[in-house]
Tab-separated table of C-alpha atoms in Angstrom:
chain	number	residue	atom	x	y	z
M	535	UNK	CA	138.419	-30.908	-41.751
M	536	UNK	CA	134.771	-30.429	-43.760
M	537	UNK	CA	133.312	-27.560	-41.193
M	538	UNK	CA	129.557	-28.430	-39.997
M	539	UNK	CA	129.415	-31.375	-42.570
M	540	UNK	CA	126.388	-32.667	-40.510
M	541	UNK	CA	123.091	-34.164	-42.075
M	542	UNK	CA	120.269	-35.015	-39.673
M	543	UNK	CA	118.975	-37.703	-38.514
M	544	UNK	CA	115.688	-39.531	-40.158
M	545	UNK	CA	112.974	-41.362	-38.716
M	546	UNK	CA	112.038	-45.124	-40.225
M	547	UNK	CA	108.599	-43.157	-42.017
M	548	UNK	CA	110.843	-40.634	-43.351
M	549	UNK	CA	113.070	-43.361	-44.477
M	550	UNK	CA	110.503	-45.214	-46.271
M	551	UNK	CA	109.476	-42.085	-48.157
M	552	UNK	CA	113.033	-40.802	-48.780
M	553	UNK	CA	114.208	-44.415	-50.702
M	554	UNK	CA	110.647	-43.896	-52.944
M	555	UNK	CA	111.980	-40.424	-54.564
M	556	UNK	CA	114.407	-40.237	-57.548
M	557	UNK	CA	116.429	-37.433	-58.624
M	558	UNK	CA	114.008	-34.853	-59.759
M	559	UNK	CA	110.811	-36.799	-57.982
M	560	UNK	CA	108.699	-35.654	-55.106
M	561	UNK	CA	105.703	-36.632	-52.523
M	562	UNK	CA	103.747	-37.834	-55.871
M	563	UNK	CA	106.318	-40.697	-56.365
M	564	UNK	CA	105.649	-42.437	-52.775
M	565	UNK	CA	103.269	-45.180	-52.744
M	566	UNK	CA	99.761	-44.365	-51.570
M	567	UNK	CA	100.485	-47.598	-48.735
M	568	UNK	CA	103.267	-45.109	-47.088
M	569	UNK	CA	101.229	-44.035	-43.694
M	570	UNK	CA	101.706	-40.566	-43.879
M	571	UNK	CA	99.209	-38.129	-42.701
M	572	UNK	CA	101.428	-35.304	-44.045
M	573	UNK	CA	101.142	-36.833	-47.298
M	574	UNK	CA	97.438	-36.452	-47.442
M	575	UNK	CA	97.437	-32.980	-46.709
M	576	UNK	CA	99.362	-32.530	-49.735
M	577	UNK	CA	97.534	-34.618	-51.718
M	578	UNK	CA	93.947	-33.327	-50.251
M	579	UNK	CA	95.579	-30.217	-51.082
M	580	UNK	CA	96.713	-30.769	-54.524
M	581	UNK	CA	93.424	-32.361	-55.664
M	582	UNK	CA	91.708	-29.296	-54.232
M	583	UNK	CA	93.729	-27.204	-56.884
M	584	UNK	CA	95.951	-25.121	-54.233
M	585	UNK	CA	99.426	-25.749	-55.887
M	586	UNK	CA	101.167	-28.321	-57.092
M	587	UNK	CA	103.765	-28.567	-53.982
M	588	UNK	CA	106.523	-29.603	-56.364
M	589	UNK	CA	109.553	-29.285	-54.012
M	590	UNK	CA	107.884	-31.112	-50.984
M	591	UNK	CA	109.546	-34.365	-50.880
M	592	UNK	CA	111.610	-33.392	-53.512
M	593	UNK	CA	115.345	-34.989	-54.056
M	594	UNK	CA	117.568	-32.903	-55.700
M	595	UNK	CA	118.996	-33.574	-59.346
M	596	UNK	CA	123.216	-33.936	-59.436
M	597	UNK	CA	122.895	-32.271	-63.113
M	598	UNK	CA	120.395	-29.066	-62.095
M	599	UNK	CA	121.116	-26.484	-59.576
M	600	UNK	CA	119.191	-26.318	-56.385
M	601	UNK	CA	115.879	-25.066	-56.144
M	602	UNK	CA	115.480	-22.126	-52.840
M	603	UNK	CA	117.808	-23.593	-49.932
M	604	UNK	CA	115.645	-22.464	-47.015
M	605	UNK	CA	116.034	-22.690	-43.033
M	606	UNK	CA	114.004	-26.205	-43.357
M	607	UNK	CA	116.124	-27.793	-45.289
M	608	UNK	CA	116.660	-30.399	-42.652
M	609	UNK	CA	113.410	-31.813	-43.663
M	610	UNK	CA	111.700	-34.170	-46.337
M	611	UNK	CA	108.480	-32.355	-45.924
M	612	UNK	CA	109.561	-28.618	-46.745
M	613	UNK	CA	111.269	-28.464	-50.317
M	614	UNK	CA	113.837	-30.500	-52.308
M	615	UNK	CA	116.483	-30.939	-50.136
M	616	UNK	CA	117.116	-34.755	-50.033
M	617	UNK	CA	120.666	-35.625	-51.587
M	618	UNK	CA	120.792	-36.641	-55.489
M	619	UNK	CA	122.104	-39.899	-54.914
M	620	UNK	CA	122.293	-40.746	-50.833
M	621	UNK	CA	118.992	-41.261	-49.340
M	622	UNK	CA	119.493	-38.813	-46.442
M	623	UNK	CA	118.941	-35.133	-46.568
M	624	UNK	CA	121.698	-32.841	-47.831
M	625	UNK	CA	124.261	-31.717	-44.541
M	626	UNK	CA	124.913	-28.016	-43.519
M	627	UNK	CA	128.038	-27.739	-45.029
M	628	UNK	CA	126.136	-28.863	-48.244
M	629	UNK	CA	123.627	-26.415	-47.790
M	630	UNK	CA	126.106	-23.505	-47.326
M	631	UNK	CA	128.130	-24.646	-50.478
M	632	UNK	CA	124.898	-24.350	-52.445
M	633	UNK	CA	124.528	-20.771	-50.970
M	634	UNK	CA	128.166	-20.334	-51.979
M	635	UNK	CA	129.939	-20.074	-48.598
M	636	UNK	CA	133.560	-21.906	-48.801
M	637	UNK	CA	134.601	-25.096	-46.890
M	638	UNK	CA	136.522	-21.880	-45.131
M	639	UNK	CA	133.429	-20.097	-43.659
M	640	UNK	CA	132.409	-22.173	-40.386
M	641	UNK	CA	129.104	-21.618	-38.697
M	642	UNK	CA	128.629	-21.404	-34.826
M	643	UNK	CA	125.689	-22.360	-33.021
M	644	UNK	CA	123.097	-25.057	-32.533
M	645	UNK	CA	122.229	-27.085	-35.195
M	646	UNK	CA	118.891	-25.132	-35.407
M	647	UNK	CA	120.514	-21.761	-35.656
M	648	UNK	CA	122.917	-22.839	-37.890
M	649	UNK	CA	120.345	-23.875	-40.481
M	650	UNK	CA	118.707	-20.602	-39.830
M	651	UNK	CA	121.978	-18.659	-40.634
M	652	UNK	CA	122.368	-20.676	-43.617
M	653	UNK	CA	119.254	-20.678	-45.108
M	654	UNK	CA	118.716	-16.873	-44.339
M	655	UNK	CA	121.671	-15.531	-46.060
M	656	UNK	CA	122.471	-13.853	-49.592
M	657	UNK	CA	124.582	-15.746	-51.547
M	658	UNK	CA	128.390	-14.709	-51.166
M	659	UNK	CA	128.835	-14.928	-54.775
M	660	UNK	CA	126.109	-12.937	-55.598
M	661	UNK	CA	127.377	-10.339	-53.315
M	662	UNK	CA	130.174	-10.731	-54.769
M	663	UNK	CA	129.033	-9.622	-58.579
M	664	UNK	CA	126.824	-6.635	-56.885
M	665	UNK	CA	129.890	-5.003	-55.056
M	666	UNK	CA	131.835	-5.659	-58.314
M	667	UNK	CA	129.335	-3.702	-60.644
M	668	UNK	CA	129.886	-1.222	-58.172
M	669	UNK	CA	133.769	-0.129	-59.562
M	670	UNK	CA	136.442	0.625	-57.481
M	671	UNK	CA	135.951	-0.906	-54.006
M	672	UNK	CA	135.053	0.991	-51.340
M	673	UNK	CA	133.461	1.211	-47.585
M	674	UNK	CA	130.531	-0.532	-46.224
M	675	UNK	CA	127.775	-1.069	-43.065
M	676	UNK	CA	125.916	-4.087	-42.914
M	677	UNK	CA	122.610	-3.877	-41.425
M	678	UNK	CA	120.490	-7.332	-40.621
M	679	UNK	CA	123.877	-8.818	-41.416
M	680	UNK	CA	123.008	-12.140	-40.296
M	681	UNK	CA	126.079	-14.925	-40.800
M	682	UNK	CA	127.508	-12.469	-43.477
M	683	UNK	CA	126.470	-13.485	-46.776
M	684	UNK	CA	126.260	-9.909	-48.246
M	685	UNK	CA	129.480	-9.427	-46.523
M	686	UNK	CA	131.780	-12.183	-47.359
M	687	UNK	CA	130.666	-10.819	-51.025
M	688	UNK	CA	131.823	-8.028	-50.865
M	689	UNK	CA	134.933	-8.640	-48.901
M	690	UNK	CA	136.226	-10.877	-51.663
M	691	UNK	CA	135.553	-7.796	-54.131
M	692	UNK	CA	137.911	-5.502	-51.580
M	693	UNK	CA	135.397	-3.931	-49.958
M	694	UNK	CA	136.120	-2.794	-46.024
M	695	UNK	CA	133.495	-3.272	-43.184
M	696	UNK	CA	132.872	-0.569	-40.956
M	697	UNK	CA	130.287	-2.137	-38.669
M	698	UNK	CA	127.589	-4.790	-38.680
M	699	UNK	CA	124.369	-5.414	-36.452
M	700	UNK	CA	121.999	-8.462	-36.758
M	701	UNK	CA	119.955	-9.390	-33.385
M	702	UNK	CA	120.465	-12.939	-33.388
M	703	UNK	CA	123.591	-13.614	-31.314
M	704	UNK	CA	124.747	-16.880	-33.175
M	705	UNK	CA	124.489	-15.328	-36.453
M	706	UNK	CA	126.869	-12.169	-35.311
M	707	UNK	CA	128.851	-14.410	-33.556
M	708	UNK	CA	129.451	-16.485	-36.454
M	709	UNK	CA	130.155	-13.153	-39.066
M	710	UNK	CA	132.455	-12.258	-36.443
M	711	UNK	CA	134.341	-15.183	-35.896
M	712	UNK	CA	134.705	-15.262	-40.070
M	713	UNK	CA	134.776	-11.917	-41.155
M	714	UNK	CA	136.539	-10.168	-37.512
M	715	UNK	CA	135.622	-6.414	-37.661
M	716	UNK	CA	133.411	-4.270	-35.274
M	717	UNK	CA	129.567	-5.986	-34.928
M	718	UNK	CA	126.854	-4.677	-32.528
M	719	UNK	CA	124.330	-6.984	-31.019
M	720	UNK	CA	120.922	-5.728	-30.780
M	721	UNK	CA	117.682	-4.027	-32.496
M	722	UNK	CA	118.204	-1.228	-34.798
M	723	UNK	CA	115.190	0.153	-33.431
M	724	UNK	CA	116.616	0.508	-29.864
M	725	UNK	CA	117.608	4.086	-29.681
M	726	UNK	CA	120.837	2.886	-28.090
M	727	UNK	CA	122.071	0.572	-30.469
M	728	UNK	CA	120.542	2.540	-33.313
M	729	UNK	CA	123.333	5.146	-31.603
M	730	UNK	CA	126.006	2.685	-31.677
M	731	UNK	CA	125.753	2.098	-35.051
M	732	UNK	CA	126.355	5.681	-35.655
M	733	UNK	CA	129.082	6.538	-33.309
M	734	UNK	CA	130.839	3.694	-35.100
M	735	UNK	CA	130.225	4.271	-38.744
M	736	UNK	CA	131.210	8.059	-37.813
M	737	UNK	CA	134.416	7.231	-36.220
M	738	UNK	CA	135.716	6.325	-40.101
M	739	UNK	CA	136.359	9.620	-41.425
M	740	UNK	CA	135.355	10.231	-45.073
M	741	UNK	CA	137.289	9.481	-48.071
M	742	UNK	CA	137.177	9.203	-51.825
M	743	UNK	CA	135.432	5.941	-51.291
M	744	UNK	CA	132.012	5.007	-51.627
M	745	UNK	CA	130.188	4.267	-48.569
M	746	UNK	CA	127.314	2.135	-48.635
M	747	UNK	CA	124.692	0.527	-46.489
M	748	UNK	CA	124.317	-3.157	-47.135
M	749	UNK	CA	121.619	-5.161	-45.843
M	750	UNK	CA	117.319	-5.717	-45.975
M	751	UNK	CA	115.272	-6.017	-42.879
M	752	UNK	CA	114.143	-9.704	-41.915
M	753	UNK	CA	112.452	-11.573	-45.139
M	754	UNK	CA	109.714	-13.224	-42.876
M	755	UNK	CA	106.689	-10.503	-43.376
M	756	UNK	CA	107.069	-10.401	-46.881
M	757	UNK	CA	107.764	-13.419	-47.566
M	758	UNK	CA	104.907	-15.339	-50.044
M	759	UNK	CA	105.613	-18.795	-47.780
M	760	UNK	CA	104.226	-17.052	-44.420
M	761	UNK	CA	100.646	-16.991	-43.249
M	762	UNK	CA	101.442	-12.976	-42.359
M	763	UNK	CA	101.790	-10.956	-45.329
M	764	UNK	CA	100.698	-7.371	-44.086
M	765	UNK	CA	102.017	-4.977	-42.728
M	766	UNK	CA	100.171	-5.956	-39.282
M	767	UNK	CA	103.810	-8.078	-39.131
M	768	UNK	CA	105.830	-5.373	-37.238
M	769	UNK	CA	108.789	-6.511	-39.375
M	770	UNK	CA	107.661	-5.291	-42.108
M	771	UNK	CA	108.120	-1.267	-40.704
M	772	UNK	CA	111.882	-1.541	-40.203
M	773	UNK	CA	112.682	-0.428	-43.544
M	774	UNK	CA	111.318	2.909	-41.875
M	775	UNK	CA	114.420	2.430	-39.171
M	776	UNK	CA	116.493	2.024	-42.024
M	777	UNK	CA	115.756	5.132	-44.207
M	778	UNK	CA	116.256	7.205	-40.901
M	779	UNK	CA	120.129	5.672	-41.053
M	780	UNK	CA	120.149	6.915	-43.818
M	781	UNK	CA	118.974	10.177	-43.049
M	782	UNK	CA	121.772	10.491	-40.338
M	783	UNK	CA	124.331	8.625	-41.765
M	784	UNK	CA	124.217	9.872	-45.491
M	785	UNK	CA	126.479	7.076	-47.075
M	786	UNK	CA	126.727	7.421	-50.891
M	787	UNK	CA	124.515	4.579	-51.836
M	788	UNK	CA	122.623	1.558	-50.180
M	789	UNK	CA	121.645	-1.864	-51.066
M	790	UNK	CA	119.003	-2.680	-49.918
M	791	UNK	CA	117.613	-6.821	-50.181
M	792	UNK	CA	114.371	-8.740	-49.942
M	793	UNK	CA	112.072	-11.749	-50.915
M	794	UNK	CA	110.379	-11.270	-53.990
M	795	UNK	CA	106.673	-11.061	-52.171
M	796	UNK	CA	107.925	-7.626	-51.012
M	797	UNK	CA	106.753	-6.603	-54.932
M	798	UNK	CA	103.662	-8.489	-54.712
M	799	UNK	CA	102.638	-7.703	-51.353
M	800	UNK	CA	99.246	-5.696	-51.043
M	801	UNK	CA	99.282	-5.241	-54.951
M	802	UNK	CA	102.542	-3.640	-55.305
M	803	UNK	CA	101.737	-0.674	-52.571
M	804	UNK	CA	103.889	-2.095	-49.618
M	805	UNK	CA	106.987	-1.574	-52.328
M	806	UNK	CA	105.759	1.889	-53.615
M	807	UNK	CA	105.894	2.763	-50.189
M	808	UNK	CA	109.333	1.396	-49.347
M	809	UNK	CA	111.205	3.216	-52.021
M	810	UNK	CA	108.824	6.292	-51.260
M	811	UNK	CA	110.982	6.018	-47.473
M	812	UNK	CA	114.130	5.493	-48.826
M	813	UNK	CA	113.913	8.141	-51.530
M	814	UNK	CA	112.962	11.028	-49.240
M	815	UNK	CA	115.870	9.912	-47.055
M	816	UNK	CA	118.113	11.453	-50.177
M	817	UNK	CA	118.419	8.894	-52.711
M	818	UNK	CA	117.141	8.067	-56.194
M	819	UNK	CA	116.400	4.351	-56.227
M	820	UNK	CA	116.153	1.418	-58.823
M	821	UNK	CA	114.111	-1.780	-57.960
M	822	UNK	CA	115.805	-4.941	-59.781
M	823	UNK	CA	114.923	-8.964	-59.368
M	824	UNK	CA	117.579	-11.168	-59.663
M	825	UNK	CA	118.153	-15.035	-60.138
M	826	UNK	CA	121.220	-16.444	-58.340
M	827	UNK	CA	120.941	-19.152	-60.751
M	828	UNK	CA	122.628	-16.399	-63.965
M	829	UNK	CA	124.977	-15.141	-61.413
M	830	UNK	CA	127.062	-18.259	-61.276
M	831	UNK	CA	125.309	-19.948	-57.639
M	832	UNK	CA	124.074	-23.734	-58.304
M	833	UNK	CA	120.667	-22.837	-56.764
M	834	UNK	CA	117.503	-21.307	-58.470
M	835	UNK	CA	116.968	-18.165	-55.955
M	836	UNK	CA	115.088	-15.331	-56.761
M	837	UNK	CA	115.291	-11.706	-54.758
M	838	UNK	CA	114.279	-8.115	-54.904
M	839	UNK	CA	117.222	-5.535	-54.939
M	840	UNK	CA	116.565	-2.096	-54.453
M	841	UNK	CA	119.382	0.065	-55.049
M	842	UNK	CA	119.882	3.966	-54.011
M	843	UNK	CA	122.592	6.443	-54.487
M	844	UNK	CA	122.748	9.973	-53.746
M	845	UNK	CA	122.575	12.197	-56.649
M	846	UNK	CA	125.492	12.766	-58.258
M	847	UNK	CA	127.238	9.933	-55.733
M	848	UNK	CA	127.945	7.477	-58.251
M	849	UNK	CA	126.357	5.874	-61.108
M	850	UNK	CA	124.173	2.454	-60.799
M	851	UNK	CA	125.545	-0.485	-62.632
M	852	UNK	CA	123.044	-3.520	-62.794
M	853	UNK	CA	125.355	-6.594	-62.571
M	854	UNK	CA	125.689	-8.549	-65.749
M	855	UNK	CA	124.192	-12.310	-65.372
M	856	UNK	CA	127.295	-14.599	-66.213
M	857	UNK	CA	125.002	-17.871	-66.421
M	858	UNK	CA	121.461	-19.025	-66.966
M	859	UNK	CA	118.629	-21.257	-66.384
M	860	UNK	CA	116.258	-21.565	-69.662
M	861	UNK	CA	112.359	-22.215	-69.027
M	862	UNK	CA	112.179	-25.565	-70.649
M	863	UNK	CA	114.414	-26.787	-67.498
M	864	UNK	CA	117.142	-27.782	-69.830
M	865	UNK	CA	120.417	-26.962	-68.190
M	866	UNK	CA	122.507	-24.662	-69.942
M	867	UNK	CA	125.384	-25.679	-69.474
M	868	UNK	CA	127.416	-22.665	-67.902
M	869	UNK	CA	124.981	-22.860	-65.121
M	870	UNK	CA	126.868	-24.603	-62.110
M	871	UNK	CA	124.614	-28.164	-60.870
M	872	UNK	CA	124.020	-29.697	-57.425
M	873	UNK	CA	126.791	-32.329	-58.257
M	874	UNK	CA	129.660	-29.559	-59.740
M	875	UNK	CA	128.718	-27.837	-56.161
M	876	UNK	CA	129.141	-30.812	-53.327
M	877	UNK	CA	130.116	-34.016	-55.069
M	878	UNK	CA	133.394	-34.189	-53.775
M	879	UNK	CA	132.321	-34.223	-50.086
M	880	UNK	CA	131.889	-37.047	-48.425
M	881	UNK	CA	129.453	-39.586	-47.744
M	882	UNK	CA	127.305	-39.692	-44.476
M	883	UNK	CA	124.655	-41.952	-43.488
M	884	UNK	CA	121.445	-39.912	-41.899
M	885	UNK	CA	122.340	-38.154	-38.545
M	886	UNK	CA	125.975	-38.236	-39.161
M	887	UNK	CA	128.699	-36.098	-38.518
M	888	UNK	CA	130.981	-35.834	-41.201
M	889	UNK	CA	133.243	-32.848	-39.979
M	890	UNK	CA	136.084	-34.688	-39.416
M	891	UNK	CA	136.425	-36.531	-42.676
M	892	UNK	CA	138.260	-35.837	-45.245
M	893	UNK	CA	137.358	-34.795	-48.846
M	894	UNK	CA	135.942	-37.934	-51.126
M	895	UNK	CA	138.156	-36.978	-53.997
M	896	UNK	CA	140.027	-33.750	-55.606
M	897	UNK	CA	137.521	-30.866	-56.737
M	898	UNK	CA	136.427	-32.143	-60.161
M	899	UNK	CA	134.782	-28.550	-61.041
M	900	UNK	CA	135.893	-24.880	-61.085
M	901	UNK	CA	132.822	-24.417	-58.266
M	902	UNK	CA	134.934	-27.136	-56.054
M	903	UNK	CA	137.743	-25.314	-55.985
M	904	UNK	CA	135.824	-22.119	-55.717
M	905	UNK	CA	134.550	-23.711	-52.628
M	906	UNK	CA	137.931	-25.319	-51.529
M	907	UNK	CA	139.981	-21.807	-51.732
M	908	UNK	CA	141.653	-23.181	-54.165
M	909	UNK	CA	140.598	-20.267	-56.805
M	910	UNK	CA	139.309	-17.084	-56.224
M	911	UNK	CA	136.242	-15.265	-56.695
M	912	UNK	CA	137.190	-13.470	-59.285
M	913	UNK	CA	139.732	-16.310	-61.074
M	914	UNK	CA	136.439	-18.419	-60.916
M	915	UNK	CA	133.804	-15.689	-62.726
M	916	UNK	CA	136.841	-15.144	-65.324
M	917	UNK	CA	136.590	-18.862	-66.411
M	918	UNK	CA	133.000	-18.935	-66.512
M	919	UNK	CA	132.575	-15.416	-68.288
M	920	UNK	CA	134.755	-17.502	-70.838
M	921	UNK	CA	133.115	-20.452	-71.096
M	922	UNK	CA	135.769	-22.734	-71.209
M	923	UNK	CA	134.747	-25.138	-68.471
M	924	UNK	CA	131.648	-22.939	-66.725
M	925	UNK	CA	132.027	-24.348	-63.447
M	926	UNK	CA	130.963	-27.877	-64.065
């Protein structure tokens, strides 16, 4: 069994544009005779000087990571998401591979909130390496957990969950039917789940351990792909709600995670403000950007990190890249591709449901068996950190 191995269905248009694109192409390689009135947005757009909308259309490369797997990437239109070599677009459990979730990890839901839970989360591996920097394992919260991708991390690094609270119901649902521990449903800013949250992290009682806070409030308001990027967007205040768990909870540290337009936004004094909160909660704070792509995750994602600790708590270790990207878009070849990620899976034809099948042939990378529990986390950084077969 391939969990949510489902690719959607496409439309005869979409078709026609889909069989135009090769690996690496995009909306400029379909004929100007495809009717498409999306297409002349774009290339009104483009000739107007407003981007170059590279990844719309795009189909993915088997011998590149991914570029940003997003909650669209069920469609043509909305970033490079078709398949490398089947003219359909990639399925959810392909999506979640290149996020780094294993075949293991099986997501609950419609089909629409699955791609939201997928697209939403931070990469598992990634976790993984940030919890790991962190030394000896310890306790953690998640906050705006979503499906768990900042938890499954640092689960496979030893760490133990106290609690976690997301508002979407699928999402907890699925981190709880995966990762099992205490969740609460609901808004952190409703005073009585705010308490919840509390009562529950309080009910561990203190040890040698670190503590930490995990989690960033939703992406969406900071995010440079929205239309809202002020902080009219009421999501951008609950980093306020967070700082006050802080204030009450007073774990040794915090992670805290976010879209790179967070740095950007309002010419870098949303983010001043930010670690301005957090810091008078009690913590010193570090602000780091990070490329999934050097820590070992076939996908080119970029996100904002700011980390805190409590004086004298413990120290802050940045986590050392293990793989990288170079700017000539050369693949280096200890960076893990599209086709090391998912090419053993198998074959669907467009709105196909693939769940049932079996694999298309043994894992033929150290990423495949990563992804097939054959390996472990850790096995699988060793042998990349070595370089004798770097995931491919």
């Amino acid at each position: 069994m391939i969990p949510n191995h489902y690719t959607p269905s496409l439309s005869e248009l979409d078709l026609l544009m889909v069989r135009a694109i090769p690996p690496g192409g995009n909306w400029k390689d379909i004929p100007l005779s495809v009717p498409s009135q999306r297409l002349e947005q774009i290339r009104a757009s483009y000739a107007r000087g407003e981007g170059s909308r590279s990844t719309y259309y795009g189909r993915m490369r088997h011998d590149a990571p991914a570029h940003t797997i997003s909650t669209y990437f069920n469609r043509p239109g909305n970033g490079a998401f078709v398949h490398y070599a089947q003219d359909r677009m990639i399925s959810q459990r392909e999506a979640a591979r290149l996020q780094s979730f294993p075949d293991s990890f099986v997501f609950t839901g419609s089909k629409a909130a699955i791609n939201k839970q997928i697209g939403n989360a931070v990469p598992p591996l990634l976790a993984f390496q940030l919890a790991r920097a962190l030394g000896e394992p310890g306790e953690f919260i998640d906050l705006f957990a979503g499906a768990g991708g900042l938890s499954q991390g640092f689960h496979w690094a030893g760490w133990q969950q106290l609690v976690a609270n997301d508002i979407d119901a699928a999402a907890l649902n699925t981190y709880r039917e995966n990762l099992g521990g205490q969740t609460v449903l609901g808004d952190v800013c409703d005073s009585e789940v705010f308490n919840q949250l509390v009562a529950a992290a309080s009910a561990h009682p203190r040890t040698s351990r670190p503590r930490l806070v995990l989690g960033g409030p939703p992406c969406q308001g900071f995010s440079t792909a929205g239309n809202k990027r002020s902080m009219e967007d009421e999501r951008n205040h609950l980093f306020k709600k967070y700082a006050e768990f802080l204030k009450v909870v007073r774990p040794d540290g915090f992670i805290f995670e976010n879209v790179p337009g967070l740095k950007s936004m309002e010419g870098g004094r949303v983010l001043t403000m930010v670690t301005t909160t957090l810091e008078e909660a009690g913590y010193s704070t570090e602000v780091w950007t990070v490329n999934a792509e050097q820590f070992a995750v076939p996908q080119r994602r970029t996100r904002v990190l700011i980390y805190g600790t409590r004086i004298g708590a413990f120290p802050l270790t940045r986590p050392r890249a293990v793989t990288a990207w170079n700017s000539g878009d050369l693949l280096v070849p200890s960076s893990p591709t599209v086709g090391a990620a998912i090419s053993d899976l198998p074959p669907l034809a467009p709105g196909a449901d693939g769940s049932a099948s079996v694999y298309a042939s043994p894992p033929s990378s150290l990423y495949q068996r990563l992804m097939r529990g054959e390996i472990t986390a850790c096995d699988f950084l060793s042998e990349v950190r070595t370089g004798s077969k770097n995931g491919a």
